[in-house]
CSV table of C-alpha atoms in Angstrom, one decimal:
chain,number,residue,atom,x,y,z
A,1,MET,CA,21.2,10.8,-0.2
A,2,THR,CA,23.1,8.3,2.0
A,3,ILE,CA,21.4,5.6,3.9
A,4,SER,CA,22.5,7.2,7.2
A,5,ALA,CA,20.9,10.5,6.2
A,6,THR,CA,17.7,8.6,5.1
A,7,GLU,CA,17.6,6.8,8.4
A,8,ASN,CA,17.6,10.0,10.3
A,9,ALA,CA,14.6,11.3,8.3
A,10,ALA,CA,12.7,8.0,7.9
A,11,ASN,CA,10.3,8.2,10.8
A,12,ARG,CA,9.8,11.9,11.2
A,13,PHE,CA,6.2,11.9,10.0
A,14,ARG,CA,2.9,11.6,11.8
A,15,ARG,CA,0.8,8.5,11.5
A,16,PRO,CA,-3.0,8.3,11.7
A,17,SER,CA,-4.7,7.0,14.9
A,18,ALA,CA,-5.5,3.4,15.3
A,19,GLU,CA,-9.1,4.3,15.6
A,20,LEU,CA,-9.1,6.0,12.3
A,21,LEU,CA,-7.4,3.0,10.6
A,22,GLU,CA,-9.9,0.6,12.2
A,23,SER,CA,-12.8,2.6,10.8
A,24,PHE,CA,-11.4,2.7,7.3
A,25,ALA,CA,-10.7,-1.1,7.5
A,26,LYS,CA,-14.5,-1.7,7.6
A,27,LEU,CA,-15.1,0.0,4.2
A,28,PRO,CA,-14.6,-1.1,0.6
A,29,THR,CA,-12.1,0.8,-1.4
A,30,ALA,CA,-14.8,1.7,-3.9
A,31,ASN,CA,-16.8,3.6,-1.3
A,32,VAL,CA,-13.6,5.4,-0.1
A,33,ALA,CA,-12.7,6.4,-3.7
A,34,ASP,CA,-16.3,7.7,-4.3
A,35,ALA,CA,-15.9,9.8,-1.1
A,36,MET,CA,-12.9,11.5,-2.7
A,37,ASP,CA,-14.8,12.4,-5.9
A,38,ARG,CA,-13.4,9.2,-7.4
A,39,LEU,CA,-9.9,10.4,-7.1
A,40,GLY,CA,-7.0,8.7,-5.2
A,41,ALA,CA,-7.4,5.2,-6.8
A,42,LEU,CA,-4.1,3.7,-8.1
A,43,ASP,CA,-3.7,2.5,-11.6
A,44,SER,CA,-5.9,-0.6,-12.0
A,45,ARG,CA,-2.9,-2.8,-13.0
A,46,ILE,CA,-1.7,-2.5,-9.3
A,47,LYS,CA,-3.7,-5.3,-7.8
A,48,PRO,CA,-3.4,-8.1,-5.2
A,49,VAL,CA,-1.0,-10.9,-6.1
A,50,TRP,CA,-3.1,-13.4,-4.1
A,51,ALA,CA,-6.9,-13.7,-3.8
A,52,GLY,CA,-8.5,-12.3,-0.6
A,53,ALA,CA,-5.6,-9.9,0.3
A,54,THR,CA,-6.7,-6.7,2.1
A,55,ILE,CA,-4.6,-4.0,3.5
A,56,VAL,CA,-4.9,-0.8,5.6
A,57,GLY,CA,-2.3,1.3,7.2
A,58,PRO,CA,-0.1,4.4,7.0
A,59,ALA,CA,2.2,4.8,4.1
A,60,PHE,CA,5.9,4.3,4.6
A,61,THR,CA,7.2,5.4,1.2
A,62,VAL,CA,10.1,4.1,-0.8
A,63,TRP,CA,11.5,5.4,-4.1
A,64,THR,CA,13.9,3.1,-5.8
A,65,ARG,CA,15.3,2.8,-9.3
A,66,ALA,CA,13.8,0.1,-11.6
A,67,GLY,CA,14.7,-3.4,-10.6
A,68,ASP,CA,16.7,-2.5,-7.5
A,69,ASN,CA,15.5,-3.3,-3.9
A,70,LYS,CA,18.4,-2.1,-1.7
A,71,PHE,CA,16.2,0.6,-0.2
A,72,LEU,CA,13.3,-1.8,0.4
A,73,HIS,CA,15.6,-3.7,2.7
A,74,GLU,CA,16.3,-0.4,4.5
A,75,ALA,CA,12.6,0.3,4.7
A,76,LEU,CA,11.9,-3.1,6.3
A,77,ARG,CA,14.5,-2.2,8.9
A,78,LEU,CA,13.1,1.3,9.7
A,79,ALA,CA,9.3,1.1,9.2
A,80,ALA,CA,7.1,0.8,12.2
A,81,PRO,CA,4.7,-2.2,12.8
A,82,GLY,CA,1.5,-1.5,11.0
A,83,ASP,CA,3.1,0.5,8.2
A,84,VAL,CA,2.4,-0.2,4.5
A,85,LEU,CA,5.5,0.0,2.4
A,86,VAL,CA,4.4,2.0,-0.7
A,87,VAL,CA,7.0,1.7,-3.4
A,88,ASN,CA,7.7,3.7,-6.5
A,89,GLY,CA,9.6,1.1,-8.5
A,90,GLU,CA,9.3,3.2,-11.7
A,91,ALA,CA,6.5,0.8,-13.0
A,92,ASP,CA,9.2,-1.6,-14.0
A,93,GLU,CA,8.0,-5.1,-14.7
A,94,SER,CA,11.3,-6.8,-15.6
A,95,ARG,CA,12.6,-7.6,-12.1
A,96,ALA,CA,10.9,-8.5,-8.8
A,97,LEU,CA,11.5,-6.1,-6.0
A,98,ILE,CA,10.3,-8.5,-3.3
A,99,GLY,CA,9.7,-12.2,-2.9
A,100,GLU,CA,8.9,-14.8,-0.2
A,101,LEU,CA,11.9,-14.0,2.0
A,102,MET,CA,11.2,-10.3,2.3
A,103,ALA,CA,7.5,-11.1,2.8
A,104,GLU,CA,8.4,-13.4,5.7
A,105,ARG,CA,10.6,-10.7,7.2
A,106,ALA,CA,7.9,-8.1,6.9
A,107,LYS,CA,5.4,-10.4,8.6
A,108,THR,CA,7.9,-11.0,11.5
A,109,ARG,CA,8.3,-7.3,11.9
A,110,GLY,CA,4.6,-6.6,11.9
A,111,ILE,CA,4.6,-4.7,8.6
A,112,ALA,CA,1.0,-4.5,7.2
A,113,GLY,CA,2.1,-5.2,3.6
A,114,PHE,CA,3.3,-3.8,0.4
A,115,VAL,CA,2.0,-1.7,-2.5
A,116,ILE,CA,4.5,-1.8,-5.3
A,117,ASP,CA,4.5,0.1,-8.6
A,118,GLY,CA,6.7,-2.6,-10.0
A,119,ALA,CA,7.0,-6.4,-10.0
A,120,VAL,CA,7.2,-9.1,-7.3
A,121,ARG,CA,7.8,-12.9,-7.3
A,122,ASP,CA,6.9,-16.0,-5.3
A,123,ALA,CA,3.3,-15.0,-5.4
A,124,ASP,CA,1.9,-18.3,-4.3
A,125,THR,CA,4.2,-18.5,-1.3
A,126,ILE,CA,3.4,-14.9,-0.3
A,127,GLY,CA,-0.2,-15.9,-0.3
A,128,GLU,CA,0.6,-18.8,2.0
A,129,ILE,CA,2.5,-16.4,4.3
A,130,GLU,CA,-0.6,-14.1,4.1
A,131,VAL,CA,1.3,-10.9,3.7
A,132,PRO,CA,-0.9,-8.5,1.6
A,133,VAL,CA,1.0,-7.5,-1.5
A,134,PHE,CA,-0.3,-5.3,-4.3
A,135,ALA,CA,1.8,-5.0,-7.4
A,136,ARG,CA,1.9,-4.2,-11.1
A,137,ALA,CA,3.3,-7.5,-12.3
A,138,ILE,CA,4.7,-10.9,-11.3
A,139,THR,CA,8.0,-12.2,-12.7
A,140,PRO,CA,10.6,-14.8,-11.6
A,141,ALA,CA,13.5,-12.4,-12.3
A,142,GLY,CA,15.2,-11.2,-9.2
A,143,PRO,CA,16.4,-7.6,-8.3
A,144,TYR,CA,19.7,-5.9,-8.0
A,145,LYS,CA,20.8,-4.3,-4.7
A,146,HIS,CA,22.9,-1.3,-5.6
A,147,GLY,CA,20.6,1.7,-5.0
A,148,PRO,CA,20.1,4.6,-5.2
A,149,GLY,CA,16.8,5.2,-3.3
A,150,ARG,CA,14.9,7.4,-1.0
A,151,LEU,CA,12.7,6.7,2.1
A,152,ALA,CA,9.8,8.6,3.6
A,153,CYS,CA,9.5,11.2,0.9
A,154,THR,CA,6.6,12.0,-1.4
A,155,VAL,CA,6.4,9.4,-4.2
A,156,ALA,CA,4.3,8.8,-7.3
A,157,VAL,CA,2.7,5.3,-7.3
A,158,GLY,CA,0.2,4.2,-9.9
A,159,GLY,CA,-0.5,7.8,-10.9
A,160,VAL,CA,-1.2,9.0,-7.4
A,161,ALA,CA,1.1,11.2,-5.1
A,162,VAL,CA,1.6,9.5,-1.8
A,163,ILE,CA,3.0,11.3,1.3
A,164,PRO,CA,4.3,9.5,4.3
A,165,GLY,CA,1.5,8.9,6.8
A,166,ASP,CA,-1.3,8.9,4.2
A,167,ILE,CA,-3.8,6.1,4.6
A,168,VAL,CA,-3.5,3.2,2.2
A,169,LEU,CA,-6.4,0.8,1.6
A,170,GLY,CA,-6.4,-2.2,-0.6
A,171,ASP,CA,-8.9,-5.0,-1.4
A,172,SER,CA,-9.9,-7.1,-4.4
A,173,ASP,CA,-10.8,-3.9,-6.4
A,174,GLY,CA,-7.4,-2.4,-6.0
A,175,VAL,CA,-5.7,0.4,-3.9
A,176,VAL,CA,-6.9,3.8,-2.7
A,177,VAL,CA,-4.8,6.4,-1.0
A,178,VAL,CA,-6.4,8.9,1.4
A,179,PRO,CA,-4.4,12.1,2.2
A,180,GLN,CA,-4.0,12.1,6.0
A,181,GLY,CA,-5.0,15.8,6.2
A,182,VAL,CA,-8.6,15.1,5.0
A,183,ALA,CA,-8.9,11.5,6.3
A,184,ALA,CA,-11.6,12.3,8.9
A,185,GLU,CA,-13.8,14.1,6.4
A,186,VAL,CA,-13.3,11.3,3.8
A,187,LEU,CA,-14.2,8.7,6.4
A,188,THR,CA,-17.5,10.4,7.2
A,189,ARG,CA,-18.5,10.6,3.5
A,190,ALA,CA,-17.4,7.0,2.9
A,191,GLU,CA,-19.4,5.6,5.8
A,192,ALA,CA,-22.5,7.5,4.6
A,193,LYS,CA,-21.9,6.0,1.1
A,194,PHE,CA,-21.5,2.5,2.5
A,195,ALA,CA,-24.7,2.8,4.6
A,196,ASP,CA,-26.7,4.2,1.6
A,197,GLU,CA,-25.5,1.4,-0.7
A,198,THR,CA,-26.2,-1.3,2.0
A,199,ALA,CA,-29.8,0.0,2.4
A,200,ARG,CA,-30.3,0.2,-1.4
A,201,ARG,CA,-29.1,-3.4,-1.8
A,202,ALA,CA,-31.5,-4.5,0.9
A,203,ASP,CA,-34.4,-2.8,-0.9
A,204,ILE,CA,-33.4,-4.4,-4.2
A,205,LYS,CA,-33.2,-7.9,-2.6
A,206,ALA,CA,-36.6,-7.3,-1.0
A,207,GLY,CA,-38.2,-6.2,-4.3
A,208,ARG,CA,-38.9,-2.7,-3.1
A,209,LYS,CA,-36.8,-1.2,-5.9
């Protein structure tokens, strides 16, 4: 697929409402995963590259060959503010797909952050920039820029299928993906789970349980 063809298709998907995203942002990933029968959590090796990173937003998906970030550059150009770039990098740990410059560009464009089944670099500087990045590995080795790649298609990331527009949440526990078609139902269950656990913790602290 050529870049021009990809560009035409890149934003033809529905994104969840801001209100729905705001509600999910108040919840821990653990409660959301529990609300989906403990499915939808990415491989535990995909984790934040700096302490305190959190993320929520619709998935803008990228599929690229191992160690090549040409189509990540295209994704940064085409994604909408608030999108999370969710990248199938073939779980390759040998070459970083993004670093500080792409993180800075993402912040300038209003991108919510990255979830990468692959490696990144410049982790400390990315933390200083405060762009949420979740990745499988960190390496100083840089990428190639030849392609091929795909944008806004269904991808496999960390053992989970991700469709453009699905809701992506990340915190210190890792990353969970909520299919957009069931997001309202999952939110209701996750909020109930959060309320129940909050009440139980209060009882434990008070010595009632």
